[in-house]
XYZ file of C-alpha atoms in Angstrom:
331
model
C -2.977 -35.152 -44.773
C -2.600 -34.178 -41.293
C -3.500 -30.192 -40.590
C -0.239 -28.299 -39.642
C 0.266 -27.752 -36.365
C -0.059 -23.971 -35.360
C 3.277 -22.353 -33.654
C 2.411 -21.188 -29.971
C 3.503 -17.591 -29.365
C 3.316 -15.684 -25.936
C 3.535 -12.262 -25.015
C 5.370 -10.625 -22.133
C 4.569 -6.831 -21.325
C 6.776 -4.770 -18.963
C 4.602 -2.027 -17.603
C 6.697 -1.071 -14.649
C 9.044 2.165 -14.803
C 9.327 4.881 -17.000
C 8.293 2.591 -20.275
C 6.264 0.042 -21.777
C 7.871 -2.892 -23.441
C 5.934 -5.371 -25.498
C 7.885 -8.551 -26.433
C 6.436 -11.781 -28.459
C 8.207 -15.206 -27.795
C 8.052 -18.419 -29.257
C 7.468 -21.491 -27.825
C 11.307 -21.697 -26.539
C 11.251 -18.078 -25.431
C 12.919 -16.685 -28.150
C 12.359 -12.963 -29.078
C 10.273 -12.922 -32.159
C 9.217 -9.016 -31.853
C 9.892 -6.240 -29.307
C 8.418 -2.681 -29.160
C 9.034 -0.161 -25.926
C 7.586 3.095 -25.618
C 7.793 5.942 -22.999
C 4.956 6.078 -20.537
C 3.814 9.597 -19.543
C 3.216 10.567 -16.004
C -0.766 11.144 -15.056
C -1.553 10.266 -18.554
C -5.255 8.886 -17.660
C -6.673 5.483 -17.487
C -8.107 5.522 -21.105
C -5.049 6.945 -22.895
C -2.751 4.619 -21.158
C -5.110 1.372 -22.252
C -5.032 2.637 -25.725
C -1.019 3.222 -25.852
C -0.838 -0.066 -24.253
C -3.080 -2.042 -27.120
C -1.292 -0.017 -29.392
C 1.920 -1.213 -28.368
C 0.744 -4.896 -28.231
C -0.304 -4.378 -32.049
C 3.142 -2.560 -32.846
C 4.842 -5.581 -31.103
C 2.933 -8.205 -33.079
C 3.555 -6.553 -36.722
C 6.943 -6.204 -35.711
C 6.757 -10.124 -35.408
C 4.655 -10.497 -38.341
C 1.690 -11.728 -36.315
C -1.627 -11.280 -35.398
C -3.515 -11.238 -32.064
C -5.291 -14.661 -33.153
C -1.578 -16.163 -33.247
C -1.073 -15.400 -29.499
C -1.930 -17.929 -26.762
C -1.387 -15.687 -23.966
C -0.283 -12.620 -22.615
C 1.598 -11.692 -19.091
C 1.407 -8.403 -17.969
C 4.129 -7.238 -15.089
C 2.339 -4.097 -13.460
C 3.328 -1.447 -10.636
C 1.230 -1.058 -8.055
C -1.285 -2.644 -5.466
C -3.021 -5.387 -7.655
C -5.614 -7.797 -7.169
C -3.582 -11.123 -9.053
C -7.068 -13.114 -8.780
C -9.160 -10.838 -10.649
C -6.400 -9.365 -12.783
C -7.302 -5.598 -11.184
C -4.746 -3.185 -11.015
C -6.226 -1.364 -7.946
C -4.070 1.837 -8.184
C -1.231 3.100 -10.204
C -0.441 6.786 -9.534
C 2.209 7.517 -12.284
C -0.398 6.005 -15.072
C -3.343 7.466 -13.774
C -4.968 4.301 -12.806
C -7.403 3.015 -10.258
C -9.246 -0.258 -10.474
C -8.475 -1.007 -13.955
C -9.883 -4.329 -15.110
C -6.789 -5.021 -17.008
C -6.935 -8.783 -17.474
C -10.392 -8.321 -18.453
C -9.627 -5.747 -21.083
C -6.894 -7.516 -22.865
C -8.801 -10.866 -22.898
C -11.239 -9.021 -24.841
C -9.225 -7.270 -27.038
C -7.137 -10.040 -27.780
C -9.019 -13.175 -27.386
C -6.088 -15.129 -25.620
C -5.213 -16.002 -21.947
C -4.321 -13.014 -19.796
C -2.714 -12.728 -16.546
C -0.958 -9.653 -14.219
C 1.597 -9.892 -12.282
C 3.632 -7.413 -9.623
C 6.469 -5.955 -12.373
C 9.191 -6.700 -9.816
C 7.583 -10.615 -9.359
C 7.847 -10.753 -13.202
C 11.421 -9.581 -13.394
C 12.578 -12.114 -10.224
C 10.842 -14.903 -12.416
C 12.461 -13.859 -15.573
C 15.937 -14.266 -13.956
C 14.642 -17.647 -11.785
C 13.494 -19.214 -15.305
C 16.266 -17.552 -17.698
C 19.156 -15.859 -15.905
C 20.813 -15.376 -12.878
C 18.823 -17.512 -10.338
C 18.217 -20.546 -12.401
C 17.864 -23.622 -10.431
C 17.643 -21.822 -7.380
C 15.431 -23.566 -4.248
C 14.984 -20.152 -3.066
C 15.697 -16.937 -4.734
C 15.272 -13.395 -3.363
C 15.122 -10.516 -5.919
C 16.493 -6.665 -4.631
C 16.110 -4.105 -7.088
C 16.703 -0.733 -5.803
C 15.340 2.094 -8.040
C 13.219 5.057 -7.655
C 11.800 2.964 -4.950
C 13.313 -0.556 -3.937
C 11.456 -3.699 -5.077
C 11.780 -7.259 -3.743
C 10.727 -10.616 -4.743
C 10.877 -14.051 -4.154
C 10.712 -17.233 -5.893
C 10.215 -20.149 -3.737
C 10.821 -23.759 -4.673
C 9.212 -22.536 -8.422
C 6.529 -20.399 -7.596
C 6.326 -16.603 -6.823
C 5.676 -16.127 -2.907
C 2.768 -13.951 -3.035
C -0.464 -13.034 -0.609
C -4.105 -14.280 -0.936
C -4.861 -11.601 -3.542
C -1.752 -9.560 -3.846
C 1.924 -9.589 -4.468
C 3.944 -9.112 -1.333
C 7.786 -8.845 -0.476
C 7.474 -5.432 -0.255
C 11.210 -4.644 1.199
C 11.356 -1.371 0.378
C 9.016 -0.729 3.272
C 10.677 -2.222 6.029
C 10.843 0.173 8.983
C 14.732 1.006 9.469
C 14.840 4.343 10.729
C 11.616 5.130 13.135
C 10.757 8.701 13.435
C 12.830 9.208 9.872
C 11.850 10.397 6.777
C 8.272 10.093 5.311
C 7.882 7.324 2.372
C 5.774 7.367 -0.543
C 3.849 4.950 1.505
C 2.626 7.073 3.855
C 5.005 5.700 6.995
C 8.175 7.150 8.087
C 11.654 5.384 7.992
C 10.846 3.050 5.531
C 14.327 1.488 3.518
C 13.632 3.141 0.633
C 14.033 6.971 2.410
C 17.740 5.979 3.090
C 18.694 3.441 0.433
C 16.407 3.845 -3.130
C 18.387 5.751 -5.898
C 16.075 8.808 -5.308
C 16.828 8.803 -1.398
C 20.479 8.752 -2.336
C 20.701 11.306 -5.303
C 18.797 13.566 -2.961
C 22.030 13.185 -0.663
C 24.424 13.779 -3.626
C 22.531 16.827 -4.886
C 22.831 18.420 -1.371
C 26.546 17.475 -1.305
C 26.745 19.278 -4.759
C 25.207 22.215 -3.170
C 27.643 22.411 -0.352
C 30.285 22.321 -3.049
C 31.297 18.756 -1.548
C 30.950 17.093 -4.608
C 32.212 19.262 -7.859
C 32.057 16.826 -10.310
C 28.487 15.862 -9.871
C 27.919 19.360 -9.508
C 29.701 19.725 -13.406
C 27.566 16.964 -14.895
C 24.250 17.516 -13.838
C 24.070 20.780 -10.984
C 21.610 19.824 -8.012
C 18.520 19.142 -10.483
C 17.705 15.843 -9.045
C 15.825 14.858 -11.898
C 19.180 14.736 -13.732
C 21.189 12.835 -11.281
C 20.664 9.282 -12.849
C 22.374 6.224 -11.508
C 25.083 6.796 -14.502
C 25.483 10.291 -13.425
C 26.710 8.964 -9.750
C 28.759 6.467 -11.091
C 30.670 9.397 -13.427
C 31.009 11.416 -10.724
C 32.786 8.872 -8.359
C 34.920 7.959 -11.387
C 36.096 11.358 -11.973
C 36.857 11.610 -8.216
C 34.168 12.834 -5.874
C 34.342 10.787 -2.932
C 31.785 12.133 -0.841
C 29.438 10.625 -3.522
C 30.945 7.301 -3.282
C 30.504 7.455 0.023
C 27.163 8.026 0.001
C 26.457 5.300 -2.422
C 28.472 3.173 0.161
C 26.148 3.921 2.691
C 23.180 3.281 1.033
C 24.413 -0.179 -0.271
C 25.150 -0.920 3.472
C 21.754 -0.276 4.559
C 20.360 -2.196 1.712
C 22.479 -5.041 2.709
C 21.653 -4.732 6.470
C 17.788 -5.198 5.404
C 18.677 -7.866 3.139
C 20.463 -9.233 5.988
C 17.177 -9.826 7.895
C 15.011 -11.401 5.093
C 18.276 -14.065 4.753
C 17.430 -15.324 8.453
C 14.086 -15.596 7.483
C 13.983 -17.281 4.092
C 17.235 -18.740 4.138
C 17.670 -17.980 0.513
C 20.460 -19.606 -2.044
C 20.608 -16.826 -4.644
C 19.622 -13.159 -4.083
C 19.500 -11.545 -7.242
C 20.311 -7.720 -7.362
C 19.053 -5.453 -10.229
C 18.244 -1.795 -10.989
C 19.960 1.198 -12.138
C 22.336 1.558 -9.075
C 23.570 -2.022 -9.436
C 24.049 -1.999 -13.416
C 26.116 1.624 -13.011
C 28.015 0.070 -10.116
C 28.315 -3.352 -9.826
C 31.584 -3.984 -8.111
C 30.990 -1.056 -5.328
C 27.202 -2.036 -4.809
C 27.440 -5.599 -4.691
C 30.698 -5.569 -2.634
C 28.962 -3.216 0.473
C 25.848 -5.361 0.194
C 27.699 -8.758 0.511
C 29.874 -7.159 3.189
C 26.727 -6.442 5.339
C 25.013 -9.736 4.525
C 27.656 -11.593 5.753
C 28.044 -9.367 8.677
C 24.327 -9.859 9.792
C 22.584 -12.596 8.287
C 23.259 -15.848 10.694
C 26.366 -17.556 9.481
C 24.707 -21.017 8.913
C 22.522 -19.115 6.163
C 25.568 -17.427 4.389
C 27.778 -20.138 3.867
C 26.534 -21.314 0.700
C 24.722 -17.918 0.125
C 25.269 -16.346 -3.608
C 24.679 -12.456 -4.129
C 24.861 -11.904 -7.732
C 23.797 -8.928 -10.295
C 20.764 -9.678 -12.579
C 21.658 -11.186 -15.944
C 18.626 -9.972 -18.548
C 18.297 -6.140 -17.721
C 15.083 -4.874 -19.518
C 14.173 -8.135 -20.792
C 13.730 -9.779 -17.264
C 10.285 -8.605 -16.972
C 8.633 -9.141 -20.270
C 10.639 -12.507 -20.302
C 9.021 -13.767 -16.660
C 5.497 -12.440 -17.364
C 5.691 -14.459 -20.600
C 6.789 -17.649 -18.771
C 4.512 -17.020 -16.208
C 1.271 -17.038 -18.635
C 2.398 -19.732 -20.669
C 2.723 -21.791 -17.138
C -1.231 -21.064 -16.440
C -2.100 -22.020 -19.864
C -0.281 -25.168 -19.899
C -1.462 -25.760 -16.625
C -5.290 -25.088 -17.467
C -5.208 -23.066 -14.136
C -6.910 -19.797 -13.938
C -5.563 -16.547 -12.212
């Protein structure tokens, strides 16, 4: 009697933002077990690694599987990465520096592991399973605390020799402007990220120009989330609406320059601002791109919201490791 064929399972792990999410997928990328936990800033390398491995085990237990059932794990990570060696060079929010994540995962789980930039993993998930399916060139832009960018070109993530690229949030748009987290001045993130727009809105609330926002969150920047801004606009704060429109337009103008370089056929916009105010935000971005990008590049261009939400990163990471294993490549 022939031996029963072992089923295939992949894990996608999203380490970006303020959470860890581990999801186990079957061979058809159906979710069979998922766990999400909050991350704690500056927790330290060992503690974060311990919690990561614990989250992996919890997701496997939820799927009623063991580590030996996994064929591979893909992890979407923030920060500068050495993609070839699987090293997280630095991730300040996690307290990480030169962490050999690929090596640690393969040692603990005895299966193939790869790491990818978290935004790259998210766009790849949208390319395989969501809003960018079938695209020849898909550009992803995700405004949040910063502004993440990614590109899938002819089925492959656009990347550098060692690291990820497409750092659209650090395109200089305002020479001599505010200092960015990267150390430069006047980056796109300083005028169009959620953090930048929330700061403007907080000042407007302080000046008495945004009374609804003041009622909802005061001037506490930590309390002014994307949903809070959307509620303030719905309640009648015209100044907040103008701040969001101006920010979306600045983002659209920067995207127009990228359109002229890459001629994408699909642009996927995601992140909290887009999810909270899709019509307003996408409308401003579309108008700016159509106004400033070369006409021949926008006639068939689609600018669409992301479809997969939080699952984009885990799906994308799982699909990337599945492709690497099935192709027999290393990376």
